[in-house]
Amino acid sequence: MCRIIFASHGDLSKGMKNSVNMLAGSLSDKVETYSLYPGESPNDYYQKLLKEIPNSDEQVIILCDIKGGSVHTTLAQLTQLNNVIVLSGMNLGMALDIVLRYQEGIPSEDYEELLNSSREGITLLTNLVSETDEDF
């Protein structure tokens, strides 16, 4: 088993866990969330994890909301530890993929596949229905 953490500004991480739970059920029960609120510092959570993680053999997967945001930048420092990976651009597809496929951790050979899969879920649809398209 690995440790999965959804981390965000505000309640996005909690909402993401709730949505994953709707789709994956109890598989998401052990997902942790971290929400940064105004007036708080992500450094406090970083320090807490820095004390806990080195004493664990499990892989820690942290999904952050925004690349370069304060949550991501601070928690990314945890990658100095061999058992931590940090991803940014958290979206429901990525979160669901991790919860469904990587309960035991993400092997390094799957990193690129995970990112590509997440990117493929981002699309733009426009002008799908024309005035003459009655079958849609």
Tab-separated table of N, CA, C and O in Angstrom:
chain	number	residue	atom	x	y	z
A	1	MET	N	0.846	-1.180	0.000
A	1	MET	CA	0.000	0.000	0.000
A	1	MET	C	0.885	1.235	0.000
A	1	MET	O	1.933	1.248	0.611
A	2	CYS	N	0.445	2.273	-0.678
A	2	CYS	CA	1.187	3.527	-0.654
A	2	CYS	C	0.313	4.611	-0.025
A	2	CYS	O	-0.871	4.395	0.220
A	3	ARG	N	0.910	5.716	0.231
A	3	ARG	CA	0.199	6.843	0.839
A	3	ARG	C	-0.098	7.843	-0.272
A	3	ARG	O	0.816	8.307	-0.959
A	4	ILE	N	-1.369	8.168	-0.457
A	4	ILE	CA	-1.795	9.095	-1.501
A	4	ILE	C	-2.351	10.343	-0.824
A	4	ILE	O	-3.210	10.260	0.053
A	5	ILE	N	-1.837	11.512	-1.261
A	5	ILE	CA	-2.264	12.787	-0.690
A	5	ILE	C	-2.696	13.712	-1.818
A	5	ILE	O	-1.945	13.935	-2.768
A	6	PHE	N	-3.919	14.244	-1.732
A	6	PHE	CA	-4.382	15.294	-2.631
A	6	PHE	C	-4.144	16.608	-1.899
A	6	PHE	O	-4.622	16.787	-0.775
A	7	ALA	N	-3.409	17.537	-2.528
A	7	ALA	CA	-3.052	18.798	-1.876
A	7	ALA	C	-3.448	19.975	-2.762
A	7	ALA	O	-3.181	19.973	-3.963
A	8	SER	N	-4.070	20.980	-2.138
A	8	SER	CA	-4.565	22.108	-2.940
A	8	SER	C	-4.696	23.380	-2.123
A	8	SER	O	-4.644	23.368	-0.899
A	9	HIS	N	-4.918	24.455	-2.842
A	9	HIS	CA	-5.353	25.710	-2.246
A	9	HIS	C	-6.854	25.571	-2.020
A	9	HIS	O	-7.587	25.163	-2.921
A	10	GLY	N	-7.313	25.873	-0.831
A	10	GLY	CA	-8.743	25.763	-0.542
A	10	GLY	C	-9.210	24.316	-0.533
A	10	GLY	O	-8.425	23.389	-0.333
A	11	ASP	N	-10.491	24.135	-0.772
A	11	ASP	CA	-11.124	22.822	-0.611
A	11	ASP	C	-11.094	21.921	-1.841
A	11	ASP	O	-11.765	20.889	-1.858
A	12	LEU	N	-10.338	22.278	-2.868
A	12	LEU	CA	-10.278	21.439	-4.065
A	12	LEU	C	-9.881	20.010	-3.732
A	12	LEU	O	-10.460	19.053	-4.243
A	13	SER	N	-8.911	19.844	-2.845
A	13	SER	CA	-8.446	18.491	-2.504
A	13	SER	C	-9.559	17.667	-1.872
A	13	SER	O	-9.712	16.475	-2.165
A	14	LYS	N	-10.357	18.293	-1.030
A	14	LYS	CA	-11.474	17.581	-0.400
A	14	LYS	C	-12.550	17.235	-1.422
A	14	LYS	O	-13.117	16.136	-1.399
A	15	GLY	N	-12.836	18.160	-2.316
A	15	GLY	CA	-13.810	17.899	-3.375
A	15	GLY	C	-13.336	16.809	-4.329
A	15	GLY	O	-14.128	15.978	-4.785
A	16	MET	N	-12.038	16.808	-4.604
A	16	MET	CA	-11.472	15.780	-5.483
A	16	MET	C	-11.626	14.405	-4.844
A	16	MET	O	-12.027	13.448	-5.499
A	17	LYS	N	-11.334	14.318	-3.567
A	17	LYS	CA	-11.497	13.034	-2.875
A	17	LYS	C	-12.961	12.610	-2.893
A	17	LYS	O	-13.267	11.432	-3.122
A	18	ASN	N	-13.860	13.526	-2.683
A	18	ASN	CA	-15.281	13.220	-2.702
A	18	ASN	C	-15.706	12.694	-4.074
A	18	ASN	O	-16.442	11.704	-4.166
A	19	SER	N	-15.233	13.322	-5.134
A	19	SER	CA	-15.577	12.872	-6.485
A	19	SER	C	-14.968	11.507	-6.793
A	19	SER	O	-15.620	10.653	-7.402
A	20	VAL	N	-13.727	11.298	-6.388
A	20	VAL	CA	-13.091	9.989	-6.593
A	20	VAL	C	-13.865	8.924	-5.832
A	20	VAL	O	-14.078	7.819	-6.327
A	21	ASN	N	-14.329	9.262	-4.651
A	21	ASN	CA	-15.106	8.316	-3.854
A	21	ASN	C	-16.394	7.918	-4.565
A	21	ASN	O	-16.808	6.757	-4.496
A	22	MET	N	-17.024	8.849	-5.249
A	22	MET	CA	-18.249	8.531	-5.996
A	22	MET	C	-17.982	7.496	-7.085
A	22	MET	O	-18.826	6.672	-7.388
A	23	LEU	N	-16.788	7.546	-7.660
A	23	LEU	CA	-16.451	6.667	-8.777
A	23	LEU	C	-15.709	5.400	-8.360
A	23	LEU	O	-15.864	4.358	-8.984
A	24	ALA	N	-14.916	5.490	-7.321
A	24	ALA	CA	-14.075	4.357	-6.921
A	24	ALA	C	-14.482	3.740	-5.597
A	24	ALA	O	-13.893	2.745	-5.171
A	25	GLY	N	-15.439	4.335	-4.936
A	25	GLY	CA	-15.910	3.789	-3.674
A	25	GLY	C	-14.833	3.749	-2.608
A	25	GLY	O	-14.025	4.661	-2.485
A	26	SER	N	-14.806	2.661	-1.879
A	26	SER	CA	-13.937	2.550	-0.704
A	26	SER	C	-12.451	2.583	-1.032
A	26	SER	O	-11.632	2.748	-0.126
A	27	LEU	N	-12.071	2.440	-2.302
A	27	LEU	CA	-10.656	2.524	-2.652
A	27	LEU	C	-10.069	3.893	-2.285
A	27	LEU	O	-8.869	4.022	-2.080
A	28	SER	N	-10.918	4.887	-2.201
A	28	SER	CA	-10.427	6.231	-1.885
A	28	SER	C	-10.439	6.538	-0.389
A	28	SER	O	-10.029	7.626	0.022
A	29	ASP	N	-10.870	5.603	0.424
A	29	ASP	CA	-11.000	5.867	1.859
A	29	ASP	C	-9.695	6.301	2.520
A	29	ASP	O	-9.703	7.119	3.440
A	30	LYS	N	-8.588	5.776	2.072
A	30	LYS	CA	-7.313	6.095	2.716
A	30	LYS	C	-6.597	7.289	2.096
A	30	LYS	O	-5.514	7.656	2.546
A	31	VAL	N	-7.195	7.889	1.072
A	31	VAL	CA	-6.594	9.079	0.477
A	31	VAL	C	-6.663	10.209	1.492
A	31	VAL	O	-7.693	10.454	2.106
A	32	GLU	N	-5.539	10.875	1.677
A	32	GLU	CA	-5.472	12.014	2.590
A	32	GLU	C	-5.643	13.298	1.786
A	32	GLU	O	-5.345	13.321	0.589
A	33	THR	N	-6.114	14.334	2.433
A	33	THR	CA	-6.210	15.632	1.769
A	33	THR	C	-5.481	16.683	2.584
A	33	THR	O	-5.389	16.597	3.808
A	34	TYR	N	-4.949	17.652	1.863
A	34	TYR	CA	-4.359	18.822	2.504
A	34	TYR	C	-4.925	20.047	1.802
A	34	TYR	O	-4.843	20.169	0.578
A	35	SER	N	-5.512	20.938	2.565
A	35	SER	CA	-6.091	22.169	2.031
A	35	SER	C	-5.414	23.366	2.682
A	35	SER	O	-5.418	23.500	3.909
A	36	LEU	N	-4.852	24.236	1.864
A	36	LEU	CA	-4.214	25.456	2.353
A	36	LEU	C	-5.245	26.580	2.349
A	36	LEU	O	-5.912	26.812	1.341
A	37	TYR	N	-5.384	27.251	3.459
A	37	TYR	CA	-6.332	28.353	3.591
A	37	TYR	C	-5.582	29.665	3.816
A	37	TYR	O	-4.423	29.661	4.232
A	38	PRO	N	-6.244	30.806	3.534
A	38	PRO	CA	-5.600	32.108	3.738
A	38	PRO	C	-5.051	32.232	5.164
A	38	PRO	O	-5.687	31.816	6.131
A	39	GLY	N	-3.855	32.780	5.256
A	39	GLY	CA	-3.220	32.971	6.558
A	39	GLY	C	-2.405	31.778	7.022
A	39	GLY	O	-1.714	31.856	8.029
A	40	GLU	N	-2.500	30.654	6.292
A	40	GLU	CA	-1.729	29.465	6.653
A	40	GLU	C	-0.493	29.357	5.759
A	40	GLU	O	-0.428	29.967	4.694
A	41	SER	N	0.452	28.554	6.188
A	41	SER	CA	1.660	28.319	5.417
A	41	SER	C	1.782	26.836	5.079
A	41	SER	O	1.652	25.993	5.974
A	42	PRO	N	2.038	26.501	3.818
A	42	PRO	CA	2.224	25.094	3.475
A	42	PRO	C	3.469	24.502	4.128
A	42	PRO	O	3.619	23.290	4.218
A	43	ASN	N	4.339	25.354	4.621
A	43	ASN	CA	5.547	24.876	5.287
A	43	ASN	C	5.229	24.072	6.540
A	43	ASN	O	5.960	23.133	6.882
A	44	ASP	N	4.131	24.397	7.216
A	44	ASP	CA	3.742	23.634	8.411
A	44	ASP	C	3.436	22.183	8.048
A	44	ASP	O	3.861	21.249	8.737
A	45	TYR	N	2.706	21.983	6.972
A	45	TYR	CA	2.371	20.627	6.522
A	45	TYR	C	3.632	19.915	6.009
A	45	TYR	O	3.847	18.736	6.283
A	46	TYR	N	4.472	20.649	5.306
A	46	TYR	CA	5.746	20.108	4.823
A	46	TYR	C	6.575	19.580	6.002
A	46	TYR	O	7.101	18.465	5.951
A	47	GLN	N	6.684	20.364	7.057
A	47	GLN	CA	7.467	19.952	8.227
A	47	GLN	C	6.873	18.697	8.864
A	47	GLN	O	7.610	17.800	9.291
A	48	LYS	N	5.554	18.624	8.929
A	48	LYS	CA	4.872	17.444	9.488
A	48	LYS	C	5.220	16.203	8.653
A	48	LYS	O	5.594	15.154	9.199
A	49	LEU	N	5.104	16.329	7.331
A	49	LEU	CA	5.408	15.190	6.462
A	49	LEU	C	6.891	14.831	6.511
A	49	LEU	O	7.247	13.652	6.462
A	50	LEU	N	7.733	15.825	6.598
A	50	LEU	CA	9.173	15.586	6.648
A	50	LEU	C	9.558	14.756	7.864
A	50	LEU	O	10.507	13.966	7.813
A	51	LYS	N	8.804	14.871	8.942
A	51	LYS	CA	9.057	14.065	10.136
A	51	LYS	C	8.512	12.646	9.979
A	51	LYS	O	9.078	11.693	10.497
A	52	GLU	N	7.381	12.489	9.272
A	52	GLU	CA	6.721	11.189	9.155
A	52	GLU	C	7.295	10.297	8.055
A	52	GLU	O	7.488	9.101	8.254
A	53	ILE	N	7.549	10.855	6.911
A	53	ILE	CA	7.882	10.070	5.719
A	53	ILE	C	9.189	9.281	5.829
A	53	ILE	O	9.226	8.120	5.430
A	54	PRO	N	10.264	9.854	6.346
A	54	PRO	CA	11.507	9.066	6.397
A	54	PRO	C	11.397	7.787	7.214
A	54	PRO	O	12.182	6.863	7.051
A	55	ASN	N	10.424	7.714	8.088
A	55	ASN	CA	10.248	6.527	8.920
A	55	ASN	C	9.340	5.492	8.257
A	55	ASN	O	8.892	4.559	8.916
A	56	SER	N	9.074	5.650	6.996
A	56	SER	CA	8.154	4.764	6.297
A	56	SER	C	8.806	4.184	5.049
A	56	SER	O	9.576	4.856	4.369
A	57	ASP	N	8.468	2.939	4.754
A	57	ASP	CA	8.949	2.297	3.535
A	57	ASP	C	7.999	2.515	2.369
A	57	ASP	O	8.341	2.252	1.228
A	58	GLU	N	6.776	2.986	2.664
A	58	GLU	CA	5.781	3.128	1.613
A	58	GLU	C	6.080	4.326	0.716
A	58	GLU	O	6.663	5.315	1.147
A	59	GLN	N	5.670	4.192	-0.548
A	59	GLN	CA	5.785	5.308	-1.463
A	59	GLN	C	4.715	6.342	-1.105
A	59	GLN	O	3.594	5.984	-0.735
A	60	VAL	N	5.068	7.612	-1.208
A	60	VAL	CA	4.124	8.696	-0.951
A	60	VAL	C	3.898	9.418	-2.275
A	60	VAL	O	4.848	9.913	-2.888
A	61	ILE	N	2.642	9.452	-2.703
A	61	ILE	CA	2.259	10.121	-3.946
A	61	ILE	C	1.463	11.361	-3.559
A	61	ILE	O	0.422	11.259	-2.921
A	62	ILE	N	1.962	12.525	-3.958
A	62	ILE	CA	1.284	13.781	-3.648
A	62	ILE	C	0.826	14.408	-4.951
A	62	ILE	O	1.637	14.676	-5.837
A	63	LEU	N	-0.479	14.625	-5.069
A	63	LEU	CA	-1.048	15.312	-6.220
A	63	LEU	C	-1.367	16.736	-5.805
A	63	LEU	O	-2.141	16.948	-4.876
A	64	CYS	N	-0.759	17.696	-6.481
A	64	CYS	CA	-0.968	19.109	-6.174
A	64	CYS	C	-1.793	19.771	-7.271
A	64	CYS	O	-1.759	19.354	-8.426
A	65	ASP	N	-2.477	20.842	-6.891
A	65	ASP	CA	-3.363	21.500	-7.836
A	65	ASP	C	-2.624	22.274	-8.930
A	65	ASP	O	-2.875	22.055	-10.106
A	66	ILE	N	-1.705	23.154	-8.584
A	66	ILE	CA	-1.096	24.049	-9.567
A	66	ILE	C	0.430	23.943	-9.540
A	66	ILE	O	1.051	24.135	-8.495
A	67	LYS	N	1.004	23.687	-10.690
A	67	LYS	CA	2.461	23.683	-10.809
A	67	LYS	C	2.981	25.088	-10.483
A	67	LYS	O	2.502	26.076	-11.019
A	68	GLY	N	3.927	25.149	-9.566
A	68	GLY	CA	4.530	26.420	-9.202
A	68	GLY	C	3.784	27.181	-8.120
A	68	GLY	O	4.273	28.205	-7.648
A	69	GLY	N	2.607	26.696	-7.717
A	69	GLY	CA	1.886	27.326	-6.618
A	69	GLY	C	2.590	27.029	-5.302
A	69	GLY	O	3.470	26.166	-5.223
A	70	SER	N	2.197	27.724	-4.272
A	70	SER	CA	2.892	27.564	-2.987
A	70	SER	C	2.772	26.148	-2.430
A	70	SER	O	3.728	25.634	-1.830
A	71	VAL	N	1.641	25.493	-2.625
A	71	VAL	CA	1.485	24.116	-2.140
A	71	VAL	C	2.456	23.200	-2.890
A	71	VAL	O	3.207	22.429	-2.284
A	72	HIS	N	2.474	23.313	-4.198
A	72	HIS	CA	3.352	22.472	-5.031
A	72	HIS	C	4.821	22.755	-4.745
A	72	HIS	O	5.614	21.829	-4.536
A	73	THR	N	5.189	24.011	-4.725
A	73	THR	CA	6.605	24.360	-4.534
A	73	THR	C	7.122	23.882	-3.188
A	73	THR	O	8.242	23.374	-3.095
A	74	THR	N	6.307	24.035	-2.169
A	74	THR	CA	6.734	23.619	-0.830
A	74	THR	C	6.795	22.103	-0.719
A	74	THR	O	7.803	21.542	-0.264
A	75	LEU	N	5.733	21.413	-1.133
A	75	LEU	CA	5.707	19.953	-0.995
A	75	LEU	C	6.676	19.264	-1.953
A	75	LEU	O	7.135	18.153	-1.674
A	76	ALA	N	7.016	19.911	-3.063
A	76	ALA	CA	7.978	19.336	-4.007
A	76	ALA	C	9.350	19.141	-3.356
A	76	ALA	O	10.129	18.282	-3.787
A	77	GLN	N	9.627	19.881	-2.320
A	77	GLN	CA	10.894	19.713	-1.607
A	77	GLN	C	11.011	18.329	-0.969
A	77	GLN	O	12.108	17.865	-0.669
A	78	LEU	N	9.868	17.672	-0.774
A	78	LEU	CA	9.878	16.325	-0.188
A	78	LEU	C	10.473	15.284	-1.141
A	78	LEU	O	10.797	14.184	-0.709
A	79	THR	N	10.637	15.641	-2.409
A	79	THR	CA	11.219	14.681	-3.352
A	79	THR	C	12.699	14.445	-3.070
A	79	THR	O	13.314	13.591	-3.705
A	80	GLN	N	13.254	15.172	-2.111
A	80	GLN	CA	14.609	14.862	-1.657
A	80	GLN	C	14.644	13.475	-1.002
A	80	GLN	O	15.698	12.853	-0.885
A	81	LEU	N	13.459	13.016	-0.587
A	81	LEU	CA	13.327	11.668	-0.018
A	81	LEU	C	13.055	10.687	-1.155
A	81	LEU	O	12.285	10.992	-2.069
A	82	ASN	N	13.644	9.520	-1.091
A	82	ASN	CA	13.553	8.556	-2.189
A	82	ASN	C	12.167	7.974	-2.418
A	82	ASN	O	11.892	7.452	-3.488
A	83	ASN	N	11.298	8.048	-1.429
A	83	ASN	CA	9.997	7.394	-1.556
A	83	ASN	C	8.859	8.372	-1.848
A	83	ASN	O	7.691	8.025	-1.701
A	84	VAL	N	9.175	9.600	-2.283
A	84	VAL	CA	8.140	10.605	-2.536
A	84	VAL	C	8.142	11.009	-4.004
A	84	VAL	O	9.198	11.267	-4.588
A	85	ILE	N	6.932	11.056	-4.594
A	85	ILE	CA	6.772	11.675	-5.906
A	85	ILE	C	5.680	12.731	-5.786
A	85	ILE	O	4.718	12.573	-5.035
A	86	VAL	N	5.862	13.822	-6.501
A	86	VAL	CA	4.907	14.930	-6.478
A	86	VAL	C	4.488	15.204	-7.918
A	86	VAL	O	5.329	15.367	-8.795
A	87	LEU	N	3.178	15.240	-8.123
A	87	LEU	CA	2.627	15.558	-9.431
A	87	LEU	C	1.852	16.864	-9.314
A	87	LEU	O	1.277	17.149	-8.265
A	88	SER	N	1.807	17.625	-10.376
A	88	SER	CA	1.018	18.855	-10.381
A	88	SER	C	-0.055	18.749	-11.461
A	88	SER	O	-0.040	17.844	-12.286
A	89	GLY	N	-0.979	19.703	-11.446
A	89	GLY	CA	-2.066	19.690	-12.420
A	89	GLY	C	-3.138	18.676	-12.080
A	89	GLY	O	-3.765	18.091	-12.963
A	90	MET	N	-3.345	18.461	-10.802
A	90	MET	CA	-4.318	17.463	-10.357
A	90	MET	C	-5.653	17.665	-11.062
A	90	MET	O	-6.194	18.754	-11.105
A	91	ASN	N	-6.158	16.582	-11.622
A	91	ASN	CA	-7.501	16.596	-12.191
A	91	ASN	C	-8.161	15.272	-11.845
A	91	ASN	O	-7.508	14.344	-11.351
A	92	LEU	N	-9.439	15.166	-12.092
A	92	LEU	CA	-10.177	13.978	-11.682
A	92	LEU	C	-9.662	12.724	-12.383
A	92	LEU	O	-9.550	11.667	-11.757
A	93	GLY	N	-9.318	12.826	-13.644
A	93	GLY	CA	-8.791	11.666	-14.356
A	93	GLY	C	-7.506	11.150	-13.733
A	93	GLY	O	-7.328	9.949	-13.531
A	94	MET	N	-6.606	12.055	-13.420
A	94	MET	CA	-5.335	11.678	-12.799
A	94	MET	C	-5.567	11.085	-11.410
A	94	MET	O	-4.996	10.045	-11.066
A	95	ALA	N	-6.396	11.739	-10.627
A	95	ALA	CA	-6.669	11.265	-9.264
A	95	ALA	C	-7.307	9.882	-9.296
A	95	ALA	O	-6.916	8.984	-8.540
A	96	LEU	N	-8.266	9.699	-10.165
A	96	LEU	CA	-8.950	8.415	-10.282
A	96	LEU	C	-7.988	7.326	-10.752
A	96	LEU	O	-7.991	6.209	-10.220
A	97	ASP	N	-7.159	7.646	-11.722
A	97	ASP	CA	-6.173	6.690	-12.233
A	97	ASP	C	-5.253	6.216	-11.112
A	97	ASP	O	-4.999	5.022	-10.960
A	98	ILE	N	-4.775	7.126	-10.308
A	98	ILE	CA	-3.876	6.755	-9.214
A	98	ILE	C	-4.590	5.886	-8.188
A	98	ILE	O	-4.055	4.870	-7.748
A	99	VAL	N	-5.792	6.269	-7.822
A	99	VAL	CA	-6.527	5.495	-6.813
A	99	VAL	C	-6.888	4.101	-7.336
A	99	VAL	O	-6.790	3.117	-6.596
A	100	LEU	N	-7.254	3.991	-8.596
A	100	LEU	CA	-7.657	2.692	-9.146
A	100	LEU	C	-6.482	1.788	-9.500
A	100	LEU	O	-6.556	0.577	-9.320
A	101	ARG	N	-5.394	2.370	-10.000
A	101	ARG	CA	-4.304	1.555	-10.542
A	101	ARG	C	-3.059	1.467	-9.669
A	101	ARG	O	-2.250	0.559	-9.835
A	102	TYR	N	-2.878	2.419	-8.780
A	102	TYR	CA	-1.585	2.500	-8.108
A	102	TYR	C	-1.690	2.469	-6.591
A	102	TYR	O	-0.964	3.170	-5.892
A	103	GLN	N	-2.562	1.637	-6.062
A	103	GLN	CA	-2.691	1.488	-4.608
A	103	GLN	C	-1.390	0.976	-3.979
A	103	GLN	O	-1.143	1.205	-2.805
A	104	GLU	N	-0.597	0.278	-4.756
A	104	GLU	CA	0.671	-0.264	-4.249
A	104	GLU	C	1.855	0.637	-4.589
A	104	GLU	O	2.993	0.293	-4.291
A	105	GLY	N	1.595	1.767	-5.240
A	105	GLY	CA	2.668	2.676	-5.637
A	105	GLY	C	2.785	2.747	-7.142
A	105	GLY	O	2.216	1.929	-7.860
A	106	ILE	N	3.510	3.742	-7.622
A	106	ILE	CA	3.713	3.926	-9.055
A	106	ILE	C	5.149	3.544	-9.396
A	106	ILE	O	6.093	4.214	-8.957
A	107	PRO	N	5.331	2.490	-10.185
A	107	PRO	CA	6.687	2.170	-10.616
A	107	PRO	C	7.205	3.275	-11.545
A	107	PRO	O	6.428	3.855	-12.312
A	108	SER	N	8.479	3.572	-11.477
A	108	SER	CA	9.039	4.672	-12.268
A	108	SER	C	8.781	4.500	-13.760
A	108	SER	O	8.616	5.491	-14.471
A	109	GLU	N	8.693	3.261	-14.238
A	109	GLU	CA	8.439	3.057	-15.668
A	109	GLU	C	7.010	3.446	-16.067
A	109	GLU	O	6.707	3.565	-17.250
A	110	ASP	N	6.131	3.685	-15.098
A	110	ASP	CA	4.748	4.084	-15.386
A	110	ASP	C	4.516	5.593	-15.275
A	110	ASP	O	3.417	6.069	-15.561
A	111	TYR	N	5.514	6.356	-14.871
A	111	TYR	CA	5.329	7.792	-14.690
A	111	TYR	C	4.815	8.458	-15.969
A	111	TYR	O	3.838	9.198	-15.950
A	112	GLU	N	5.496	8.206	-17.056
A	112	GLU	CA	5.134	8.861	-18.321
A	112	GLU	C	3.754	8.435	-18.801
A	112	GLU	O	2.975	9.251	-19.291
A	113	GLU	N	3.421	7.161	-18.625
A	113	GLU	CA	2.101	6.667	-19.006
A	113	GLU	C	1.004	7.381	-18.204
A	113	GLU	O	-0.037	7.766	-18.750
A	114	LEU	N	1.230	7.566	-16.918
A	114	LEU	CA	0.261	8.259	-16.074
A	114	LEU	C	0.056	9.695	-16.553
A	114	LEU	O	-1.072	10.168	-16.685
A	115	LEU	N	1.154	10.395	-16.831
A	115	LEU	CA	1.046	11.773	-17.303
A	115	LEU	C	0.353	11.848	-18.655
A	115	LEU	O	-0.506	12.703	-18.882
A	116	ASN	N	0.722	10.955	-19.566
A	116	ASN	CA	0.089	10.957	-20.887
A	116	ASN	C	-1.399	10.661	-20.799
A	116	ASN	O	-2.210	11.284	-21.484
A	117	SER	N	-1.771	9.728	-19.963
A	117	SER	CA	-3.174	9.393	-19.767
A	117	SER	C	-3.946	10.593	-19.237
A	117	SER	O	-5.072	10.874	-19.673
A	118	SER	N	-3.342	11.316	-18.311
A	118	SER	CA	-3.986	12.506	-17.752
A	118	SER	C	-4.143	13.590	-18.808
A	118	SER	O	-5.176	14.248	-18.886
A	119	ARG	N	-3.127	13.759	-19.636
A	119	ARG	CA	-3.192	14.763	-20.707
A	119	ARG	C	-4.261	14.410	-21.737
A	119	ARG	O	-4.935	15.291	-22.258
A	120	GLU	N	-4.391	13.124	-22.040
A	120	GLU	CA	-5.377	12.691	-23.032
A	120	GLU	C	-6.803	12.970	-22.577
A	120	GLU	O	-7.708	13.074	-23.398
A	121	GLY	N	-7.006	13.099	-21.277
A	121	GLY	CA	-8.337	13.404	-20.765
A	121	GLY	C	-8.719	14.866	-20.900
A	121	GLY	O	-9.854	15.243	-20.627
A	122	ILE	N	-7.780	15.695	-21.338
A	122	ILE	CA	-8.052	17.116	-21.520
A	122	ILE	C	-8.293	17.357	-23.001
A	122	ILE	O	-7.402	17.146	-23.828
A	123	THR	N	-9.506	17.754	-23.332
A	123	THR	CA	-9.868	17.969	-24.727
A	123	THR	C	-10.660	19.255	-24.878
A	123	THR	O	-11.138	19.828	-23.903
A	124	LEU	N	-10.815	19.671	-26.105
A	124	LEU	CA	-11.650	20.812	-26.440
A	124	LEU	C	-12.674	20.343	-27.450
A	124	LEU	O	-12.325	19.761	-28.481
A	125	LEU	N	-13.927	20.549	-27.153
A	125	LEU	CA	-14.998	20.213	-28.070
A	125	LEU	C	-15.745	21.494	-28.399
A	125	LEU	O	-16.107	22.257	-27.497
A	126	THR	N	-15.982	21.708	-29.673
A	126	THR	CA	-16.721	22.886	-30.091
A	126	THR	C	-17.447	22.585	-31.391
A	126	THR	O	-17.001	21.719	-32.174
A	127	ASN	N	-18.552	23.235	-31.612
A	127	ASN	CA	-19.324	23.070	-32.845
A	127	ASN	C	-19.654	21.624	-33.138
A	127	ASN	O	-19.580	21.182	-34.280
A	128	LEU	N	-19.995	20.864	-32.124
A	128	LEU	CA	-20.316	19.454	-32.319
A	128	LEU	C	-21.654	19.239	-32.997
A	128	LEU	O	-21.851	18.279	-33.712
A	129	VAL	N	-22.573	20.129	-32.752
A	129	VAL	CA	-23.915	19.949	-33.285
A	129	VAL	C	-24.196	21.042	-34.295
A	129	VAL	O	-24.139	22.226	-33.990
A	130	SER	N	-24.467	20.622	-35.514
A	130	SER	CA	-24.844	21.609	-36.520
A	130	SER	C	-26.366	21.609	-36.622
A	130	SER	O	-27.051	20.717	-36.125
A	131	GLU	N	-26.896	22.609	-37.280
A	131	GLU	CA	-28.357	22.720	-37.412
A	131	GLU	C	-28.942	21.562	-38.187
A	131	GLU	O	-30.113	21.238	-38.037
A	132	THR	N	-28.145	20.906	-39.042
A	132	THR	CA	-28.679	19.801	-39.847
A	132	THR	C	-28.377	18.444	-39.254
A	132	THR	O	-28.812	17.439	-39.773
A	133	ASP	N	-27.671	18.398	-38.172
A	133	ASP	CA	-27.305	17.117	-37.561
A	133	ASP	C	-28.403	16.667	-36.604
A	133	ASP	O	-28.443	17.065	-35.456
A	134	GLU	N	-29.308	15.837	-37.084
A	134	GLU	CA	-30.442	15.397	-36.275
A	134	GLU	C	-30.143	14.119	-35.497
A	134	GLU	O	-30.911	13.744	-34.616
A	135	ASP	N	-29.080	13.410	-35.833
A	135	ASP	CA	-28.764	12.142	-35.188
A	135	ASP	C	-28.056	12.306	-33.856
A	135	ASP	O	-27.951	11.385	-33.083
A	136	PHE	N	-27.552	13.461	-33.563
A	136	PHE	CA	-26.746	13.673	-32.353
A	136	PHE	C	-27.588	13.850	-31.140
A	136	PHE	O	-28.585	14.349	-30.996
